[in-house]
Short mmCIF file of C-alpha atoms in Angstrom, two decimals:
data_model
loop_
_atom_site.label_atom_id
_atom_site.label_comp_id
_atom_site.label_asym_id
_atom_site.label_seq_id
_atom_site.Cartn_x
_atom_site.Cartn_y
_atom_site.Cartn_z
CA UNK A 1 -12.50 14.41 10.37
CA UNK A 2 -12.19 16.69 13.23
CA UNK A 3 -15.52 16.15 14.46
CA UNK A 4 -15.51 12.73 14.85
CA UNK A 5 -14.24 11.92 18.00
CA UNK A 6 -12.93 8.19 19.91
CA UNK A 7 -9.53 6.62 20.35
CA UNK A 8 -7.99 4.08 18.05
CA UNK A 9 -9.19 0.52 18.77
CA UNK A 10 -6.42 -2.06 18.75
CA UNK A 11 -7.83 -5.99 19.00
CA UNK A 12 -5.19 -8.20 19.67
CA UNK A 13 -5.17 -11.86 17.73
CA UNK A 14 -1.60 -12.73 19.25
CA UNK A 15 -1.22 -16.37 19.58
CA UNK A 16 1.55 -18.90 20.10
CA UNK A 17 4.77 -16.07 19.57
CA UNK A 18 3.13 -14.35 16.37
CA UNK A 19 2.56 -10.85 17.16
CA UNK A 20 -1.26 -10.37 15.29
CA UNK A 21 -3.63 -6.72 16.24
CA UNK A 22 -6.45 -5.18 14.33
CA UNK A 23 -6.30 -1.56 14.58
CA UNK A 24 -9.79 0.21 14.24
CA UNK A 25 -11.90 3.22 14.54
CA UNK A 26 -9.66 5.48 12.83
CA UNK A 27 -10.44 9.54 12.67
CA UNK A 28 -6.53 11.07 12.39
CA UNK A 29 -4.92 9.31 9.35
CA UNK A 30 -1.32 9.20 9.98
CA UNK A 31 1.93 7.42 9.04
CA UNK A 32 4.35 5.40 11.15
CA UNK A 33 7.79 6.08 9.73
CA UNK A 34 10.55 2.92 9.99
CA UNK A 35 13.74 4.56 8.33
CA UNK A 36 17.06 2.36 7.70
CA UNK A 37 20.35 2.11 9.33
CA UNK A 38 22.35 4.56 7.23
CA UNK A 39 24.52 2.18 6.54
CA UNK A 40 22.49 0.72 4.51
CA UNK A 41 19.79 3.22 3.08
CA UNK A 42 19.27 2.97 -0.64
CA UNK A 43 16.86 6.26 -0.75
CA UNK A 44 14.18 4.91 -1.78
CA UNK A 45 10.91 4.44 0.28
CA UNK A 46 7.53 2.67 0.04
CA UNK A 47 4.28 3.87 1.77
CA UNK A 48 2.80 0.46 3.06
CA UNK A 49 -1.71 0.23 3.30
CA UNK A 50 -2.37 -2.65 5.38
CA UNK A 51 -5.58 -4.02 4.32
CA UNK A 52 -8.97 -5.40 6.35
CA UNK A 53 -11.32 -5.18 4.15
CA UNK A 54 -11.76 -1.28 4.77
CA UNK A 55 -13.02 -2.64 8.13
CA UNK A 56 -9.49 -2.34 10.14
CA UNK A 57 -5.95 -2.98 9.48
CA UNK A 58 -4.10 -6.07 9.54
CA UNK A 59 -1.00 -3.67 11.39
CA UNK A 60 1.06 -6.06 11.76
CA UNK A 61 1.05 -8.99 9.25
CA UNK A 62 0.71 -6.29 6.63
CA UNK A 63 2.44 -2.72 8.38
CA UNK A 64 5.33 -3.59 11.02
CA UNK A 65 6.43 -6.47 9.49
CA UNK A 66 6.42 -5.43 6.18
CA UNK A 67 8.31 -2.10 7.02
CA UNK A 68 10.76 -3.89 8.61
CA UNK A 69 10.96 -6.13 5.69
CA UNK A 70 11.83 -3.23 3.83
CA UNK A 71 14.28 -1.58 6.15
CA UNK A 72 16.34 -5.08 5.57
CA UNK A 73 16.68 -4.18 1.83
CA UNK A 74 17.95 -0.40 2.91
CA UNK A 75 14.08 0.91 2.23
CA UNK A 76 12.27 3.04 3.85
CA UNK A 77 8.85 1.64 5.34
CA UNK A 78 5.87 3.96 5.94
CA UNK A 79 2.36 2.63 7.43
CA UNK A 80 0.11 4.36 6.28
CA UNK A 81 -3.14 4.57 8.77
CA UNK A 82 -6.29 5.73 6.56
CA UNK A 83 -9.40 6.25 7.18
CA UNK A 84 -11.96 2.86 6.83
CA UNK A 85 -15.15 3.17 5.24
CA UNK A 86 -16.90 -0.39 6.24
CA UNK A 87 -16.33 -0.04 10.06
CA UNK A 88 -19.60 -0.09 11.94
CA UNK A 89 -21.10 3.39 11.41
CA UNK A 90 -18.33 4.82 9.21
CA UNK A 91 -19.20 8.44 7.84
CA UNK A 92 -16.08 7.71 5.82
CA UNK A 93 -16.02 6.38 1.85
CA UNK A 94 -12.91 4.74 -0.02
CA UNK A 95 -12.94 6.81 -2.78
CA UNK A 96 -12.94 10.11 -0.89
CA UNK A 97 -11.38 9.90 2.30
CA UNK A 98 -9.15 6.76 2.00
CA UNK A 99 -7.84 7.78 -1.42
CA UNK A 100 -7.12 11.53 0.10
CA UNK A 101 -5.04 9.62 3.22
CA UNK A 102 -3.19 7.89 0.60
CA UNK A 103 -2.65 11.26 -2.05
CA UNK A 104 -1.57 12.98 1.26
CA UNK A 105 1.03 10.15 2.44
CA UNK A 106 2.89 10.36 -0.71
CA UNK A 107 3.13 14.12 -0.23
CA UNK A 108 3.96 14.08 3.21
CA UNK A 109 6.99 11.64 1.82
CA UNK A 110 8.06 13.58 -0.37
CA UNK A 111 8.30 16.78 1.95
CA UNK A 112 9.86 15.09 3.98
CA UNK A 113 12.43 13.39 1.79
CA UNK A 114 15.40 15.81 2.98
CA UNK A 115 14.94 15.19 6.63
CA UNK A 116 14.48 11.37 6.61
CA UNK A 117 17.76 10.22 3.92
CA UNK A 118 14.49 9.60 0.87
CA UNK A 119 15.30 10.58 -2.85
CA UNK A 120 11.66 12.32 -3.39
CA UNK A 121 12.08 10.34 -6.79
CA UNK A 122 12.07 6.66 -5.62
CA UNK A 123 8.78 6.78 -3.56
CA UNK A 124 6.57 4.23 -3.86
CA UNK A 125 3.07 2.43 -2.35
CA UNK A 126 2.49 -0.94 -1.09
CA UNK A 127 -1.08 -2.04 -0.70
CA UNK A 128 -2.59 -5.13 0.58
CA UNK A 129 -6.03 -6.26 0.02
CA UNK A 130 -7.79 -3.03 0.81
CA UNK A 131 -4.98 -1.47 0.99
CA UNK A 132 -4.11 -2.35 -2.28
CA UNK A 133 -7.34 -0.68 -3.49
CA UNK A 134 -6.50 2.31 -2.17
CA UNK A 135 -2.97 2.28 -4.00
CA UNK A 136 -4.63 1.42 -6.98
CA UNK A 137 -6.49 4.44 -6.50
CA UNK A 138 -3.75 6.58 -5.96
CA UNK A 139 -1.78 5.07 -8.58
CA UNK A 140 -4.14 5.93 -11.15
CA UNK A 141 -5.80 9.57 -9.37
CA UNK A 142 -2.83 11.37 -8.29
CA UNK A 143 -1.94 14.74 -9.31
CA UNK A 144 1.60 17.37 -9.75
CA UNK A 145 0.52 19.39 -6.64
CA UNK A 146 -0.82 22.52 -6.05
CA UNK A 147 1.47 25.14 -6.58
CA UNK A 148 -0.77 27.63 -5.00
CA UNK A 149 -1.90 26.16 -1.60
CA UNK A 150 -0.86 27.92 1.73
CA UNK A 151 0.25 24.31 3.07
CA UNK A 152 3.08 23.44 1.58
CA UNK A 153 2.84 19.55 1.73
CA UNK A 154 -0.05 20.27 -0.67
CA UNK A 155 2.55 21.34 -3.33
CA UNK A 156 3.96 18.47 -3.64
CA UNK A 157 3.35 15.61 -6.50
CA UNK A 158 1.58 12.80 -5.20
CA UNK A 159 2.29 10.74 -8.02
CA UNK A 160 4.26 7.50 -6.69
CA UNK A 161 7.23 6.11 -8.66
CA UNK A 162 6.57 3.05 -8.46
CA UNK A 163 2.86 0.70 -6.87
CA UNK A 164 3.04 -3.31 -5.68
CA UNK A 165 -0.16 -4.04 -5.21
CA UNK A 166 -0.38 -8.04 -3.10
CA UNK A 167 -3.57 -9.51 -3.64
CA UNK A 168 -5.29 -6.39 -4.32
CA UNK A 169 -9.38 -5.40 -3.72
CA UNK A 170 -8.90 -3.84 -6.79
CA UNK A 171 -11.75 -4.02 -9.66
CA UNK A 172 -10.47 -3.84 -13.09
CA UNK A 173 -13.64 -1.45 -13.82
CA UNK A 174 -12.77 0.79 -10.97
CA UNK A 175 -9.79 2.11 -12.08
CA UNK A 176 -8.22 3.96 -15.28
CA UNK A 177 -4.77 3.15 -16.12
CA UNK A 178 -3.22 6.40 -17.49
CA UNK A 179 0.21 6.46 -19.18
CA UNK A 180 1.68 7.94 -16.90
CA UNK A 181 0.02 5.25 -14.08
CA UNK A 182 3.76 4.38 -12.19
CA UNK A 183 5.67 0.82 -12.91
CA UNK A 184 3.88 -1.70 -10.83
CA UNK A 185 4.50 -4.97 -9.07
CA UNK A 186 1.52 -7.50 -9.21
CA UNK A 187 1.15 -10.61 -6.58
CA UNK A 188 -2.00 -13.20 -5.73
CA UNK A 189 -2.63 -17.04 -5.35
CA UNK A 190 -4.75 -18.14 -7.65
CA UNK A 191 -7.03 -19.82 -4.85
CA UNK A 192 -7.46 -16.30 -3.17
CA UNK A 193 -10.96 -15.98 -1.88
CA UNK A 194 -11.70 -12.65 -3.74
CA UNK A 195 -10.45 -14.21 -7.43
CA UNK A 196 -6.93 -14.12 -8.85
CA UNK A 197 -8.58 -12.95 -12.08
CA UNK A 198 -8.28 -9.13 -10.34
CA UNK A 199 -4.95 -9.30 -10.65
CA UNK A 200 -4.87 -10.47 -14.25
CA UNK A 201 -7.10 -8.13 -15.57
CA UNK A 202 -5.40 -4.92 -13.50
CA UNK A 203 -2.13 -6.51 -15.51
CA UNK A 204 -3.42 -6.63 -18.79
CA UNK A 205 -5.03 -2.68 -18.68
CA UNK A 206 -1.25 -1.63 -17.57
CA UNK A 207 0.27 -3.78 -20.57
CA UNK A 208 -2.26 -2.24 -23.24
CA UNK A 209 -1.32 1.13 -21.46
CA UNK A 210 2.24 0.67 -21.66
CA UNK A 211 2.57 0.70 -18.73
CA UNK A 212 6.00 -1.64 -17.29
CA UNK A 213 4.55 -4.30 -14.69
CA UNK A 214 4.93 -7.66 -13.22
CA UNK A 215 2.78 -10.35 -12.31
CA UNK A 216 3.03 -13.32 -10.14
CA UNK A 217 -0.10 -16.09 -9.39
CA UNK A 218 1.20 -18.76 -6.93
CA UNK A 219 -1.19 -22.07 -7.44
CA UNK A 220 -1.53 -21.47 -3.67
CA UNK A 221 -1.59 -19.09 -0.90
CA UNK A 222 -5.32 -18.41 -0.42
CA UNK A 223 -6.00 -14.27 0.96
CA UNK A 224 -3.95 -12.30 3.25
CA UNK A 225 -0.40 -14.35 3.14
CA UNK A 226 1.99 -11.50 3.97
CA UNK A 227 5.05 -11.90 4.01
CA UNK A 228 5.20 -14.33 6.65
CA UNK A 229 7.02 -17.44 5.82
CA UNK A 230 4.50 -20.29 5.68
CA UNK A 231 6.78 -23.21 3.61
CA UNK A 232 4.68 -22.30 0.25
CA UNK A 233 5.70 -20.59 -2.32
CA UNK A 234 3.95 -17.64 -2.11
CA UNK A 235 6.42 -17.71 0.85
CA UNK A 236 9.34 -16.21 -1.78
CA UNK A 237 6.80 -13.40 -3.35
CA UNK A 238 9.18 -11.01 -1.10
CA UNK A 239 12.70 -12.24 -2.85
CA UNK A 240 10.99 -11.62 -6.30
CA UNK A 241 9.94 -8.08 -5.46
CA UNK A 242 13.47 -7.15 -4.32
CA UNK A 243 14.79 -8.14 -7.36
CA UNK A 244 12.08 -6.26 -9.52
CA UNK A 245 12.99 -3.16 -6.75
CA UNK A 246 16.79 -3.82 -7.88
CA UNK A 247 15.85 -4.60 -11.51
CA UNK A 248 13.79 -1.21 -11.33
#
């Protein structure tokens, strides 16, 4: 992308105490890297994709927040900023350039596991909405590395250990589960606007893969819930993923 040129558009939604900005127009893909106190760093780490429909990203409700989130249960958070392929005039497509942002996050992890307190064995993606397309993508198209580039991030596996996809853009005929697809973490209301059945159907390739996953439908929640507290239940998706994080 290094001839496309423009700074990063942030819009800011903000109202009534609840920090809310769209982030935009997106050329340098990088990561924004929210580490633990040490006192309380389990090594592991999850790579977070805010979603927007490919259009922006929801950096807050679905990046600080959540890596923060994270950092409370001793885990590393890392936003992941990829490239979007439905923003006005967008030379940029999911399944090239946003999958390749997410490939190369995991790697860049993983090199970096020494320096930031990470076992390079417990790294894992979080995607949301869009996002979670593109971890479904990377879930099921990673590869070992290449043993024989010059750069050596490019070495490394980008194979997460573990995916939680939260009411994923995912399409059940876009993706091929592979046995070796990581364990993954499943969560959607059934009233979400793009159809809880996406979840279901990702769930039920993994299980005839053998692959290990978990699935929760709330009867409510609608798109985009977060992890903000609203007072429904989706509201608790967060306690049941530490304990399938623990239980993992």
């Amino acid at each position: 992308s290094e001839g496309q040129s423009g700074a990063e558009v942030v819009k800011d939604l903000s109202a009534n105490g609840v920090v809310t900005r769209q982030v935009s127009n997106i050329h340098n893909p990088s990561l924004i890297v929210y580490l633990p106190a040490k006192e309380k760093a389990t090594g592991a780490a999850v790579v977070i994709a805010p979603g927007g429909g490919h259009q922006f990203l929801s950096i807050d409700l679905e990046g600080h927040e959540v890596a923060r989130w994270f950092n409370s249960i001793g885990v590393a958070g890392i936003i992941l900023k990829y490239r979007l392929a439905r923003s006005p005039n967008s030379p940029y497509k999911v399944e090239e350039h946003a999958l390749a942002d997410g490939l190369r996050s995991i790697r860049m992890v993983r090199a970096h596991a020494g320096e930031w307190g990470i076992d390079p064995a417990r790294i894992g993606m979080l995607g949301f909405s869009a996002g979670g397309e593109v971890a479904s993508l990377v879930e099921t198209r990673f590869d070992k590395g290449h043993d024989s580039s010059a750069d050596p991030i490019e070495r490394e596996s980008s194979r997460p250990d573990f995916a939680i996809l939260a009411y994923p853009g995912t399409r059940a005929d876009n993706v091929q589960i592979r046995p070796d697809t990581p364990p993954t973490f499943l969560v959607q209301a059934y009233d979400d606007r793009i159809g809880s059945e996406r979840s279901a159907e990702y769930f039920l390739l993994l299980k005839k893969a053998g692959v290990p996953a978990e699935l929760h439908i709330y009867r409510r929640g609608g798109h985009g819930f977060g992890m903000r507290d609203k007072g429904i239940p989706t509201s608790s998706w967060p306690a049941r993923l530490a304990e399938w994080l623990a239980d993992s």
